[in-house]
Tab-separated table of C-alpha atoms in Angstrom:
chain	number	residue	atom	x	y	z
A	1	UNK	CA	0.000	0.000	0.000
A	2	UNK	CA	2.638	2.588	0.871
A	3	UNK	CA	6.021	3.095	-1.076
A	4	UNK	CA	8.719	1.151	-0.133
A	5	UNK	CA	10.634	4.300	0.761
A	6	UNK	CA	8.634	5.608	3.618
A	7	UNK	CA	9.178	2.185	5.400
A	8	UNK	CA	12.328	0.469	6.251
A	9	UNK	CA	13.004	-2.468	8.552
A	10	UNK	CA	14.868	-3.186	11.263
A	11	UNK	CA	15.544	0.684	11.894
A	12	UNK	CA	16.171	0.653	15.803
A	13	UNK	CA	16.632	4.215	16.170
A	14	UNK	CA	12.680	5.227	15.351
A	15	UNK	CA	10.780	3.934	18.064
A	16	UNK	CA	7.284	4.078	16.448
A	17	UNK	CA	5.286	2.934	13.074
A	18	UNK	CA	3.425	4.792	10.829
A	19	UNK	CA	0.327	4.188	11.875
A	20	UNK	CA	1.119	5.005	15.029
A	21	UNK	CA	2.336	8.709	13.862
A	22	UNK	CA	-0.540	8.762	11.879
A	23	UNK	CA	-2.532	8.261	14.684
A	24	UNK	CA	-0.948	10.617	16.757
A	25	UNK	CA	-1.172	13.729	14.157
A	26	UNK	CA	-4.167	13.116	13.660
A	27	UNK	CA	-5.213	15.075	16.496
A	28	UNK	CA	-4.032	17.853	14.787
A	29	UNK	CA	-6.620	17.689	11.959
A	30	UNK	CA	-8.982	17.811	15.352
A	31	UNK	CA	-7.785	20.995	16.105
A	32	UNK	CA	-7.924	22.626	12.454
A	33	UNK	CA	-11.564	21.403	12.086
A	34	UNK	CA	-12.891	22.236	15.646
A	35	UNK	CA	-13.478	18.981	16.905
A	36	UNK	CA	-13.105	17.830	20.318
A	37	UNK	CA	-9.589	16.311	20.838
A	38	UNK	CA	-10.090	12.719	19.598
A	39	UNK	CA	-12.361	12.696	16.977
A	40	UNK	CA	-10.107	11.275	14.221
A	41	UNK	CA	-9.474	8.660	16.421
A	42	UNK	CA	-12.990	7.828	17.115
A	43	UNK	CA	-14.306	8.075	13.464
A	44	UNK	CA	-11.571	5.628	12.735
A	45	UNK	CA	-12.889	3.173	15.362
A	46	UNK	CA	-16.363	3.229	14.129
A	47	UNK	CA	-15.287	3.121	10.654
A	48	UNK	CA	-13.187	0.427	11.239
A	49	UNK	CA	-16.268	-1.670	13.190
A	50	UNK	CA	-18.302	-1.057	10.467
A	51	UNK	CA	-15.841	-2.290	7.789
A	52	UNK	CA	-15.447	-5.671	10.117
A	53	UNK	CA	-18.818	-5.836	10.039
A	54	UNK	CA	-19.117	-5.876	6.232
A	55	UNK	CA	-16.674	-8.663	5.987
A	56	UNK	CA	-14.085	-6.342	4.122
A	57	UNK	CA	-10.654	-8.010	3.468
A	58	UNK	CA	-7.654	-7.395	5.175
A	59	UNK	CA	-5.743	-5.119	2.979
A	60	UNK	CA	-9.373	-3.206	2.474
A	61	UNK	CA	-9.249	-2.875	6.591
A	62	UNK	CA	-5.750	-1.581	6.180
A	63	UNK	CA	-6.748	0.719	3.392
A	64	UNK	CA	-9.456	1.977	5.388
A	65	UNK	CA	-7.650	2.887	8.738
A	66	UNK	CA	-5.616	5.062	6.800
A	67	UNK	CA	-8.569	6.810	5.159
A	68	UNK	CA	-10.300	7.484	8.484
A	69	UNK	CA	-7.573	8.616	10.030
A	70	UNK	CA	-6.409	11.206	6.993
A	71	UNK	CA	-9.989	12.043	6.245
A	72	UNK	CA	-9.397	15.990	7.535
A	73	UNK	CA	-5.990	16.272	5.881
A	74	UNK	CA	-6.949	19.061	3.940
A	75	UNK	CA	-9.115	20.459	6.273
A	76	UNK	CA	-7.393	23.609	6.872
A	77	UNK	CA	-7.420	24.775	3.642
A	78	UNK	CA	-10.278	26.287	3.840
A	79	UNK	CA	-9.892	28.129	6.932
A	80	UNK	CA	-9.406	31.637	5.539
A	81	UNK	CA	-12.054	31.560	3.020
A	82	UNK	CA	-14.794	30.659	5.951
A	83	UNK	CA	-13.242	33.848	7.738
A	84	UNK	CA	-12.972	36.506	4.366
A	85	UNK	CA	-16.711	34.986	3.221
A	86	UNK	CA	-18.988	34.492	6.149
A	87	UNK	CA	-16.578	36.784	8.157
A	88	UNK	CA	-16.753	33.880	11.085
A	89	UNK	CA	-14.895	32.217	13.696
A	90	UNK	CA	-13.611	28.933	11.055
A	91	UNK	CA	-13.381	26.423	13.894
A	92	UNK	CA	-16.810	27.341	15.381
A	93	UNK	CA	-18.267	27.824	12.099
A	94	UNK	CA	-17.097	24.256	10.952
A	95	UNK	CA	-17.773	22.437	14.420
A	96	UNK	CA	-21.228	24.143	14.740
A	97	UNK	CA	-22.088	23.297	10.721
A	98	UNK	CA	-21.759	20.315	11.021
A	99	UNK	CA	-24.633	19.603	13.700
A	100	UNK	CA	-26.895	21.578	11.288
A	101	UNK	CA	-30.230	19.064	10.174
A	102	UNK	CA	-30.418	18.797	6.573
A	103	UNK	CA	-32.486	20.749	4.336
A	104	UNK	CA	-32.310	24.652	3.047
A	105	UNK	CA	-34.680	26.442	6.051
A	106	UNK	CA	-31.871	24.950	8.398
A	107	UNK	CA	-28.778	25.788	6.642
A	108	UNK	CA	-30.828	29.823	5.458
A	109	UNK	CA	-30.452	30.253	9.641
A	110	UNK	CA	-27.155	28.771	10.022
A	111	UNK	CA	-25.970	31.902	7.820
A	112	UNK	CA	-27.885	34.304	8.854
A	113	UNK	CA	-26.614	33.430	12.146
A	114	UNK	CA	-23.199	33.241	11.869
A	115	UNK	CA	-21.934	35.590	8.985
A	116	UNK	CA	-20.645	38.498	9.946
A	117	UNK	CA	-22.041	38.352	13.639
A	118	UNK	CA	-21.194	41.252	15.949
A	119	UNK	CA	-20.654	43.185	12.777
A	120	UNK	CA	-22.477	46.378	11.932
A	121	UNK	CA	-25.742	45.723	10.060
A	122	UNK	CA	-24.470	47.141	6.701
A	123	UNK	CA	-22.030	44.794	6.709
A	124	UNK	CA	-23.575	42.152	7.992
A	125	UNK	CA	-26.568	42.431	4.900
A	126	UNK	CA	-23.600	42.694	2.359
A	127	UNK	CA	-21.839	39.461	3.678
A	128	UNK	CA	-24.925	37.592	3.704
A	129	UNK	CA	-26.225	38.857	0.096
A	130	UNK	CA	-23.042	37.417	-1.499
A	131	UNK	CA	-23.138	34.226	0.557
A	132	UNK	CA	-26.956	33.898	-1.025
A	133	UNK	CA	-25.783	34.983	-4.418
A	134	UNK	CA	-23.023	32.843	-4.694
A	135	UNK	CA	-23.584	30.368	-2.619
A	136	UNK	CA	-23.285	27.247	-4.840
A	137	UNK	CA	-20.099	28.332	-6.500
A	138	UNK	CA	-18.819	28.818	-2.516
A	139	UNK	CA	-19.334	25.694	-1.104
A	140	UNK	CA	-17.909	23.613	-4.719
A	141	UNK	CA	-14.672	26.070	-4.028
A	142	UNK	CA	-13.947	25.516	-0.734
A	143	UNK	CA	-15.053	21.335	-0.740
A	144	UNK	CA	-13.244	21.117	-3.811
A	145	UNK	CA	-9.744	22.942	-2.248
A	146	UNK	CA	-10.325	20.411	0.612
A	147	UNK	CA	-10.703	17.681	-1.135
A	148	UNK	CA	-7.635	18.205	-2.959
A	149	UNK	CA	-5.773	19.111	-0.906
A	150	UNK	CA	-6.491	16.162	1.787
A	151	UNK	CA	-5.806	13.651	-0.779
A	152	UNK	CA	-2.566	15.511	-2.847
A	153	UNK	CA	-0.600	14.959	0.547
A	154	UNK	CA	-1.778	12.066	1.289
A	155	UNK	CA	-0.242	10.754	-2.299
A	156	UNK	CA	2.935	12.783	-0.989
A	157	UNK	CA	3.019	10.633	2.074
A	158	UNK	CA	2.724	7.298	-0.789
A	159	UNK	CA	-0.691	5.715	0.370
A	160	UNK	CA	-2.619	4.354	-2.377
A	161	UNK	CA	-4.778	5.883	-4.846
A	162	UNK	CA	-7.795	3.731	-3.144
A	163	UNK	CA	-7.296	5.817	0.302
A	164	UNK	CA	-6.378	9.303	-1.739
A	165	UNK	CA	-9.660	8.598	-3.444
A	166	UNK	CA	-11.571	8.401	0.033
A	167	UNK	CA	-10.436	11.130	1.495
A	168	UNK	CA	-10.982	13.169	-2.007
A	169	UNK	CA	-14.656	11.942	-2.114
A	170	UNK	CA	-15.615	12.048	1.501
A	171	UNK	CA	-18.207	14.942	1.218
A	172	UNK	CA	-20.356	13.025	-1.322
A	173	UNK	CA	-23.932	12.051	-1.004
A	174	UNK	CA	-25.619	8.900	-1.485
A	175	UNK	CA	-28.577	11.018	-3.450
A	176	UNK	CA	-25.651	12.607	-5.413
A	177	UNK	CA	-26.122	15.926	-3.775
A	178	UNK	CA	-22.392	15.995	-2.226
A	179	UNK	CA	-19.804	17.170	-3.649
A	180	UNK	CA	-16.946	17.952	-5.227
A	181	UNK	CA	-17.982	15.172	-8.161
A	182	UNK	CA	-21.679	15.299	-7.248
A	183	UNK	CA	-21.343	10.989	-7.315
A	184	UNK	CA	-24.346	9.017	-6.763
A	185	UNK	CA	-24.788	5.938	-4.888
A	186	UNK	CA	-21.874	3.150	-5.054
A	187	UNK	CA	-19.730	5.175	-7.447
A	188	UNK	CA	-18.721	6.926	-4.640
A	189	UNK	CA	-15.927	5.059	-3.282
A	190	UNK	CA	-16.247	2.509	-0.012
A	191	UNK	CA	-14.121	4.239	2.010
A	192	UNK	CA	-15.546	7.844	1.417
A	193	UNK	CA	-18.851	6.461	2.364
A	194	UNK	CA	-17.582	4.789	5.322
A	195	UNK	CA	-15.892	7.560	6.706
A	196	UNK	CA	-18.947	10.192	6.437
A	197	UNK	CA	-21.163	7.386	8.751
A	198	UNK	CA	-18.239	7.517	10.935
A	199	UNK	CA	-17.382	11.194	11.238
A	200	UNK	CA	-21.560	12.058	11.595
A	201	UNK	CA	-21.664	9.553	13.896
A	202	UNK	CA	-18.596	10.366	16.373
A	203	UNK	CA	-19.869	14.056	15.527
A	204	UNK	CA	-23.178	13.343	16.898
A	205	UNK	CA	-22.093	11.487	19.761
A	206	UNK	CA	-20.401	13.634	20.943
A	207	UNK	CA	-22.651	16.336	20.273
A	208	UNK	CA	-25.739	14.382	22.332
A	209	UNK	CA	-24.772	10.538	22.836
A	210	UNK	CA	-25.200	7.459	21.117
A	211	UNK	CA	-28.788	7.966	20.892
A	212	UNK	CA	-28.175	11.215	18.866
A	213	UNK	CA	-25.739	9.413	16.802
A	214	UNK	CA	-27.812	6.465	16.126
A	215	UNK	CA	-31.415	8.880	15.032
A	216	UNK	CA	-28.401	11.055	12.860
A	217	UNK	CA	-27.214	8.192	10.861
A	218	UNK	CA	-30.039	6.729	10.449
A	219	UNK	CA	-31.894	9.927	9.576
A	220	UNK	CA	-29.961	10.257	6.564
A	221	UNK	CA	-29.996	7.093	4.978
A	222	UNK	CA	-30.853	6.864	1.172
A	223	UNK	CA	-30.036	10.519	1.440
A	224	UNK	CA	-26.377	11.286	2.440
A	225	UNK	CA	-26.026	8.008	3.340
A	226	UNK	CA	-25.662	4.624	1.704
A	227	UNK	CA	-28.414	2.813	3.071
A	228	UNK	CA	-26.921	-0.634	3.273
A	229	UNK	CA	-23.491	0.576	5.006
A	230	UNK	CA	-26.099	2.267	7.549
A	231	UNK	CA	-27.668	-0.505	8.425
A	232	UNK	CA	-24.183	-2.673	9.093
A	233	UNK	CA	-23.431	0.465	11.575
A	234	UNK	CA	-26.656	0.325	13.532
A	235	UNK	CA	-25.960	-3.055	13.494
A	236	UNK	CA	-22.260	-2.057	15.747
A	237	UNK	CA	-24.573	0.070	17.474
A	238	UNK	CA	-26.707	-1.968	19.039
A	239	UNK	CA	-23.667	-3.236	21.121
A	240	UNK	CA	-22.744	-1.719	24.480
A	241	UNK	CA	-19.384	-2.246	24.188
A	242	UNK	CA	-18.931	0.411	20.975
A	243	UNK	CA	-20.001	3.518	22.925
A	244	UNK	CA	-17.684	2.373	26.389
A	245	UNK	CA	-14.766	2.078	23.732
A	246	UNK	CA	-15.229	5.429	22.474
A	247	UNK	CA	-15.305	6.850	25.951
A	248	UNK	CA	-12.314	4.973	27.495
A	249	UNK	CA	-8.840	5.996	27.905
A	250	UNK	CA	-7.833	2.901	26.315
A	251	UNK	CA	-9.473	3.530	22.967
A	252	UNK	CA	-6.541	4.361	21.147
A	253	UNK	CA	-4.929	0.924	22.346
A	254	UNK	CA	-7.919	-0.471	20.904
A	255	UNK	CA	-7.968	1.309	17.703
A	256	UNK	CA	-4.129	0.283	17.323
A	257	UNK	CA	-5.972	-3.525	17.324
A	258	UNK	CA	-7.424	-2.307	12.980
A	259	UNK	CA	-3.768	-0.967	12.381
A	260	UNK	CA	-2.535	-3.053	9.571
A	261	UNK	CA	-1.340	-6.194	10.446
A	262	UNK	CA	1.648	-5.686	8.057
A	263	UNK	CA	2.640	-2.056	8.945
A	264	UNK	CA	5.229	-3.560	11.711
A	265	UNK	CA	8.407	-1.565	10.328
A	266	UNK	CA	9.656	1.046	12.366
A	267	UNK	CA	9.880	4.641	9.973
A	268	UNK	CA	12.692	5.307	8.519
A	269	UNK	CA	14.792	8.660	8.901
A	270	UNK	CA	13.045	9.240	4.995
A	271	UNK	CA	10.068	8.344	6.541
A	272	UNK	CA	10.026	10.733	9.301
A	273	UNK	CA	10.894	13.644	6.982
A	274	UNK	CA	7.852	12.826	4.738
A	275	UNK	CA	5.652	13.325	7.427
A	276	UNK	CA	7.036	16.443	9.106
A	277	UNK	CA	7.116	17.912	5.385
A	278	UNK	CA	3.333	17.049	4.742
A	279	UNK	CA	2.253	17.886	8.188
A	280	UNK	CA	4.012	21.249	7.396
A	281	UNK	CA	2.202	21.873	4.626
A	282	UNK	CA	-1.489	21.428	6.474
A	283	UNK	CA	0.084	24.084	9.066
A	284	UNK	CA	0.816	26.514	6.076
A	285	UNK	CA	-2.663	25.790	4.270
A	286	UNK	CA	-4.201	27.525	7.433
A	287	UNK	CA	-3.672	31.164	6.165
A	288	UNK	CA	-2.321	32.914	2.962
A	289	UNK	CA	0.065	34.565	4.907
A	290	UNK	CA	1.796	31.801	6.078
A	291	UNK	CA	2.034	29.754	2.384
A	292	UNK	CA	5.597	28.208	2.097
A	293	UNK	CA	6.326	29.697	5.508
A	294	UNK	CA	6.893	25.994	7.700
A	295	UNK	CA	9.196	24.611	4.150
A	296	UNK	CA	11.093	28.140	4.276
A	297	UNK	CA	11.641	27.979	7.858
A	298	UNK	CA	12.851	24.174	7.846
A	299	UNK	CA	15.297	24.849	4.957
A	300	UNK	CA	16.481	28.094	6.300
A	301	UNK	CA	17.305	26.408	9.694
A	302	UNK	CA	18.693	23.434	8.288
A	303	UNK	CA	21.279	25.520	5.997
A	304	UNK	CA	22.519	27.179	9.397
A	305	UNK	CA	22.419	23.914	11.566
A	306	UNK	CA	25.172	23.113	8.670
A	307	UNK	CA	26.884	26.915	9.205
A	308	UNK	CA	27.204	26.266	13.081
A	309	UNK	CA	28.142	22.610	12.887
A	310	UNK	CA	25.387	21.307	13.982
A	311	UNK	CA	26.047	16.946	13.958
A	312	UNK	CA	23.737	15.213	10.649
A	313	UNK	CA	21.298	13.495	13.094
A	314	UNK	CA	20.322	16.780	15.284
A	315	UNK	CA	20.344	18.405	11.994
A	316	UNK	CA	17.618	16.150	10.557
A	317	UNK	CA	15.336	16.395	13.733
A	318	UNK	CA	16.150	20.233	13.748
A	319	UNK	CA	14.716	20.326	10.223
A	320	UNK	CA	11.786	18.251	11.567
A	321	UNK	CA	10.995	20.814	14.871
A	322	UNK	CA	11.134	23.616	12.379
A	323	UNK	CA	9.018	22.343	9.849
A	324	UNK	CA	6.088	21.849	12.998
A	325	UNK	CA	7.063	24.561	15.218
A	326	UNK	CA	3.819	26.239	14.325
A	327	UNK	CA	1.520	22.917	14.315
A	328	UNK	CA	-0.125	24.366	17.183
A	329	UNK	CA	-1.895	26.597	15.237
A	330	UNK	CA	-4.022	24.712	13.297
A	331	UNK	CA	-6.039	25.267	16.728
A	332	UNK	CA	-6.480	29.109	16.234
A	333	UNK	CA	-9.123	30.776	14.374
A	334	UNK	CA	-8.380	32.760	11.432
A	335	UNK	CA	-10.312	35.560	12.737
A	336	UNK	CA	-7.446	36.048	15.134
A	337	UNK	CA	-4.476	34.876	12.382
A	338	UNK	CA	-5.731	37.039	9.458
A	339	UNK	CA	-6.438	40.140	11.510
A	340	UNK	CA	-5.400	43.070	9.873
A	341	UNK	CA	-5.390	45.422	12.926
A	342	UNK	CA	-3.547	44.675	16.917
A	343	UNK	CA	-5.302	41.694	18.535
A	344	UNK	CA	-6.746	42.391	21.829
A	345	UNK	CA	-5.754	40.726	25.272
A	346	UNK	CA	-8.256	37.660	24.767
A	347	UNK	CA	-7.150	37.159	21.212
A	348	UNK	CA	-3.421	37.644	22.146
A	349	UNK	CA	-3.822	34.851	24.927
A	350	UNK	CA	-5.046	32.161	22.333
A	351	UNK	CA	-2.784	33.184	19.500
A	352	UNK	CA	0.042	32.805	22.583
A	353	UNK	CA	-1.101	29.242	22.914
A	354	UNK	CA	-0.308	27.921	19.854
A	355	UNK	CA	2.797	27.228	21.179
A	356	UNK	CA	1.937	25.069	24.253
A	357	UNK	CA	-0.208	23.084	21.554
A	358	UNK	CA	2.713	22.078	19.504
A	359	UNK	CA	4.289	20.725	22.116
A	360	UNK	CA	1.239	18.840	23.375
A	361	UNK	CA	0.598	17.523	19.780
A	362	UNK	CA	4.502	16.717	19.116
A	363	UNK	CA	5.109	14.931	22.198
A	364	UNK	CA	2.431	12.503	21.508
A	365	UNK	CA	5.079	11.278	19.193
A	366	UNK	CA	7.706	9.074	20.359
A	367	UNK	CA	10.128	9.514	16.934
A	368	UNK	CA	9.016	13.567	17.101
A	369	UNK	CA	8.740	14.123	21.380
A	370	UNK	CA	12.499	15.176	21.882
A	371	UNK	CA	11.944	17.875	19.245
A	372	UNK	CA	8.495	18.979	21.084
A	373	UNK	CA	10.012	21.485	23.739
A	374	UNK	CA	12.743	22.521	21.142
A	375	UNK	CA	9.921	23.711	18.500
A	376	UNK	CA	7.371	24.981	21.103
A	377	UNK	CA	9.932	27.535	21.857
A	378	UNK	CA	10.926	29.152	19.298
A	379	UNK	CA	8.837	32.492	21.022
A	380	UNK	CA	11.195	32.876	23.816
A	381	UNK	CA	13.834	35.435	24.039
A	382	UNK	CA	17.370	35.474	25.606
A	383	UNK	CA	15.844	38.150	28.429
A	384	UNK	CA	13.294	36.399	29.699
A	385	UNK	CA	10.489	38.290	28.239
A	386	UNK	CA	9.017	35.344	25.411
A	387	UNK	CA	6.138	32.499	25.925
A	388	UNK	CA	4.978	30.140	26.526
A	389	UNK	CA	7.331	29.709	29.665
A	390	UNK	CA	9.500	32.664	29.845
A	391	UNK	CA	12.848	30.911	29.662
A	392	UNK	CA	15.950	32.690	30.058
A	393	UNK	CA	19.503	32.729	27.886
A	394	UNK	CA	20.564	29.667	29.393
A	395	UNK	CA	17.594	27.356	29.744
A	396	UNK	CA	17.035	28.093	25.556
A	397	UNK	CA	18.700	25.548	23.357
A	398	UNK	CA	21.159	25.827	20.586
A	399	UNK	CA	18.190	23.993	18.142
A	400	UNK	CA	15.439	26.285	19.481
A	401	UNK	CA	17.897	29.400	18.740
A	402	UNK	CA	17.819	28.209	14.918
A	403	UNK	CA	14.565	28.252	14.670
A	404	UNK	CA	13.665	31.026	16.468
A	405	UNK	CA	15.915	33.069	13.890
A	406	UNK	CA	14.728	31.614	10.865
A	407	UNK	CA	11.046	32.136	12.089
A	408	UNK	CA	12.040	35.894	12.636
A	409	UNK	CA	13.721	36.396	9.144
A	410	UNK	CA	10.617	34.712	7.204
A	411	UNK	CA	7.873	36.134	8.958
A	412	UNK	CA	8.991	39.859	8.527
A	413	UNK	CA	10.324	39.274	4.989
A	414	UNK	CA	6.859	37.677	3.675
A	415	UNK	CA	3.072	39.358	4.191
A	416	UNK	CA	1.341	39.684	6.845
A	417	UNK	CA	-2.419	41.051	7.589
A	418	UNK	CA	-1.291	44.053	9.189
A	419	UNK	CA	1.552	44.893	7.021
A	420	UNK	CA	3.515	44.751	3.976
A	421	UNK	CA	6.952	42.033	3.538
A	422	UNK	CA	9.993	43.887	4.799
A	423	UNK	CA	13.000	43.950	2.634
A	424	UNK	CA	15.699	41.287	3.497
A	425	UNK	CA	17.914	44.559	4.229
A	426	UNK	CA	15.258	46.247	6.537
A	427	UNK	CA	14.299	42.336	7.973
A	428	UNK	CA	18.081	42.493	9.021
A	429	UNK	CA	18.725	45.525	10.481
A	430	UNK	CA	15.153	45.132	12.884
A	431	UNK	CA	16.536	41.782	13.424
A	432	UNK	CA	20.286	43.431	14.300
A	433	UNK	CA	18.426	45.482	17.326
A	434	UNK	CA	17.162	42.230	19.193
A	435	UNK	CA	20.149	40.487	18.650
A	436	UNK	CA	21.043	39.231	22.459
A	437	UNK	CA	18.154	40.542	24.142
A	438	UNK	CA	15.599	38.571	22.189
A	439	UNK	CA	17.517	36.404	19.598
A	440	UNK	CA	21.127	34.498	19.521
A	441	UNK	CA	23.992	36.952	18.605
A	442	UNK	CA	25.829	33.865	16.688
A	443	UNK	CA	22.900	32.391	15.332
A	444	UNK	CA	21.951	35.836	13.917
A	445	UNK	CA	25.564	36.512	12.227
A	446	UNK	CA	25.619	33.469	10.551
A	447	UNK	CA	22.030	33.996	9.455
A	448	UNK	CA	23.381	37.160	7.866
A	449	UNK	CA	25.892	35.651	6.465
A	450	UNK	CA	23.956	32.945	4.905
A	451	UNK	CA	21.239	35.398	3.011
């Protein structure tokens, strides 16, 4: 199923597989689509019931962890459009849509709810006249962006074309009213269906218990829903022990039972850079102002790891840290990431927390935890005065120095909402003022140097 490259046996120095990483990122893609922490996880469970209870093969099990897991993987693509169009919170607006019951009166008071809210009336009628205008042409944009974006990295990462296809399709309908291909009924591929039961369902759950879930799904069979596949899960419903799994702290023991039965190597050094790279490009598919910034940052830090003789293997996890220093993220709104004026106090709190969120997200990760403190860092300064912890000169590390510079250099030299890319000269000389009160002297020269 996966190119030989990303896998490699008998590597003792990675201490985890991939579906284990998987796994573990895909908590993540919770974050980016304002879910509750766990849902991937979940909707992979259920998914993965319901396949068993079809009688799929083995390989089609394996095929289909994968899917469920990646099904949000280009989930944050869309973020910035929900925030310029409906002018909305994007991880309210996409946790809150999808609870909305199906049919045009409910989905007529979603928007009027949510565009624009808070916003003077004016704007507020003008937001939600182009919404109603273009409405169609909205929703096929931003599904279709998702879509192919989700399933371009998960090629990048070498899965199949049977898993890219599920998570490309997984907003199709039954009743071909889904999009982005508008397929009907079993052209829509197994997995795609699959994985839309499972994410209602764990939605719904969630949302108001298995009760909810079970009306939900079965509420939209024949419509959204293939009618067969929703039958097989009411079928896994029925039995006490699905909804105790999905509330127990051992569920992700127990979803590690569907991981494929083959997928025993440990990831390879190749491996691990594959999924830091792709994982880096989710982060930077948040906001147009941040496009290219985690792959800039990564190579930028690894060319001066080689400058100040940093040793290959720190190198290649530095490159790793710098490439998800900014995961964390994915769990703030656009509203407060694409703000083109000063955020206020409560905004400035939660955009502060994106770092304590990489950390939490990266040290889930045995191949990627020794790089989590190093990359949540990279906001501290040599006096004391950064976050998340306030570390001083010497409790910063040499790696987290790196970073912190390259993050510096590429955020003033690119756009940003509230102003204009800086010259690399100007970039330099703003950078030359902090240089050991808030950023490494040495690390600074030789960044100099290097650009």
């Amino acid at each position: 199923m996966l190119h030989e490259d990303i896998l490699q046996r008998g590597r003792s120095h990675a201490s985890v597989t991939l579906a284990e990483v998987i796994r573990a990122f895909s908590y993540a893609l919770d974050l980016t689509e304002g879910q509750p922490e766990g849902h991937c996880t979940r909707a992979c469970y259920i998914g993965c019931l319901i396949g068993r209870e079809i009688g799929l093969e083995q390989h089609q099990l394996d095929e289909l962890f994968y899917t469920l897991l990646l099904k949000d993987l280009g989930c944050s693509s869309n973020a910035a459009r929900i925030w310029e169009l409906y002018q909305a919170d994007d991880l309210r607006f996409k946790q809150e849509w999808k609870t909305v019951p199906i049919g045009l009166p409910a989905t007529l008071r979603f928007v009027f709810a949510r565009s624009a809210r808070g916003a003077p009336l004016k704007r507020r009628i003008a937001v939600i006249a182009n919404i109603l205008r273009n409405g169609d042409a909205i929703a096929q944009e931003m599904i279709q962006t998702r879509c192919s974006r989700g399933s371009s990295i998960a090629a990048q990462l070498g899965f199949s074309p049977t898993v890219c296809s599920g998570v490309y399709h997984l907003d199709e309908h039954w009743d071909g009213s889904g999009r982005p291909s508008h397929l009907r009924g079993d052209a829509i591929p197994l997995y795609a269906r699959i994985a839309l039961i499972a994410q209602i369902a764990d939605v719904f759950y969630i949302h108001g218990g298995p009760d909810a879930a079970r009306d939900e799904v079965a509420g939209r069979a024949g419509s959204w829903l293939d009618p067969e596949l929703v039958a097989a899960f009411l079928r896994v419903a029925e039995r006490t022990g699905t909804w105790s799994d999905l509330g127990s702290p051992w569920l992700e023991a127990k979803l590690m039972g569907f991981a494929p039965q083959d997928d025993t190597q440990e990831l390879d050094e190749d491996g691990l850079d594959r999924i830091a790279a792709a994982f880096g490009q989710v982060i930077d598919a948040k906001s147009p102002y941040t496009a290219g910034h985690s792959n800039r940052v990564a190579e930028y830090a690894d060319r001066l790891a080689g400058r100040l003789g940093v040793i290959s293997p720190r190198r290649r996890a530095l490159r790793r840290a710098a490439a998800l220093h900014d995961i964390g993220k994915l769990g703030v709104s656009n509203a407060i990431l694409d703000k083109p004026g000063v955020l206020d106090d409560a905004e400035w709190r939660i955009m502060r927390g994106h770092a304590a969120q990489t950390k939490a997200i990266l040290g889930r990760i045995g191949a990627f935890s020794d790089m989590a403190a190093l990359a949540a860092a990279h906001h501290e300064r040599l006096d004391g005065k950064g976050y998340p912890l306030g570390l001083e000169d010497a409790a910063i590390a040499r790696e987290t120095r790196i970073i912190t510079v390259c993050d510096f250099f590429d955020a003033l030299t690119a756009d940003r909402p509230y102003r204009a890319a800086m010259t690399r000269e100007d970039a330099l000389s703003v950078m030359q003022a902090e240089a050991g009160r808030a950023i490494d002297g040495e690390v600074f020269e030789a960044l100099k140097a290097m650009v």
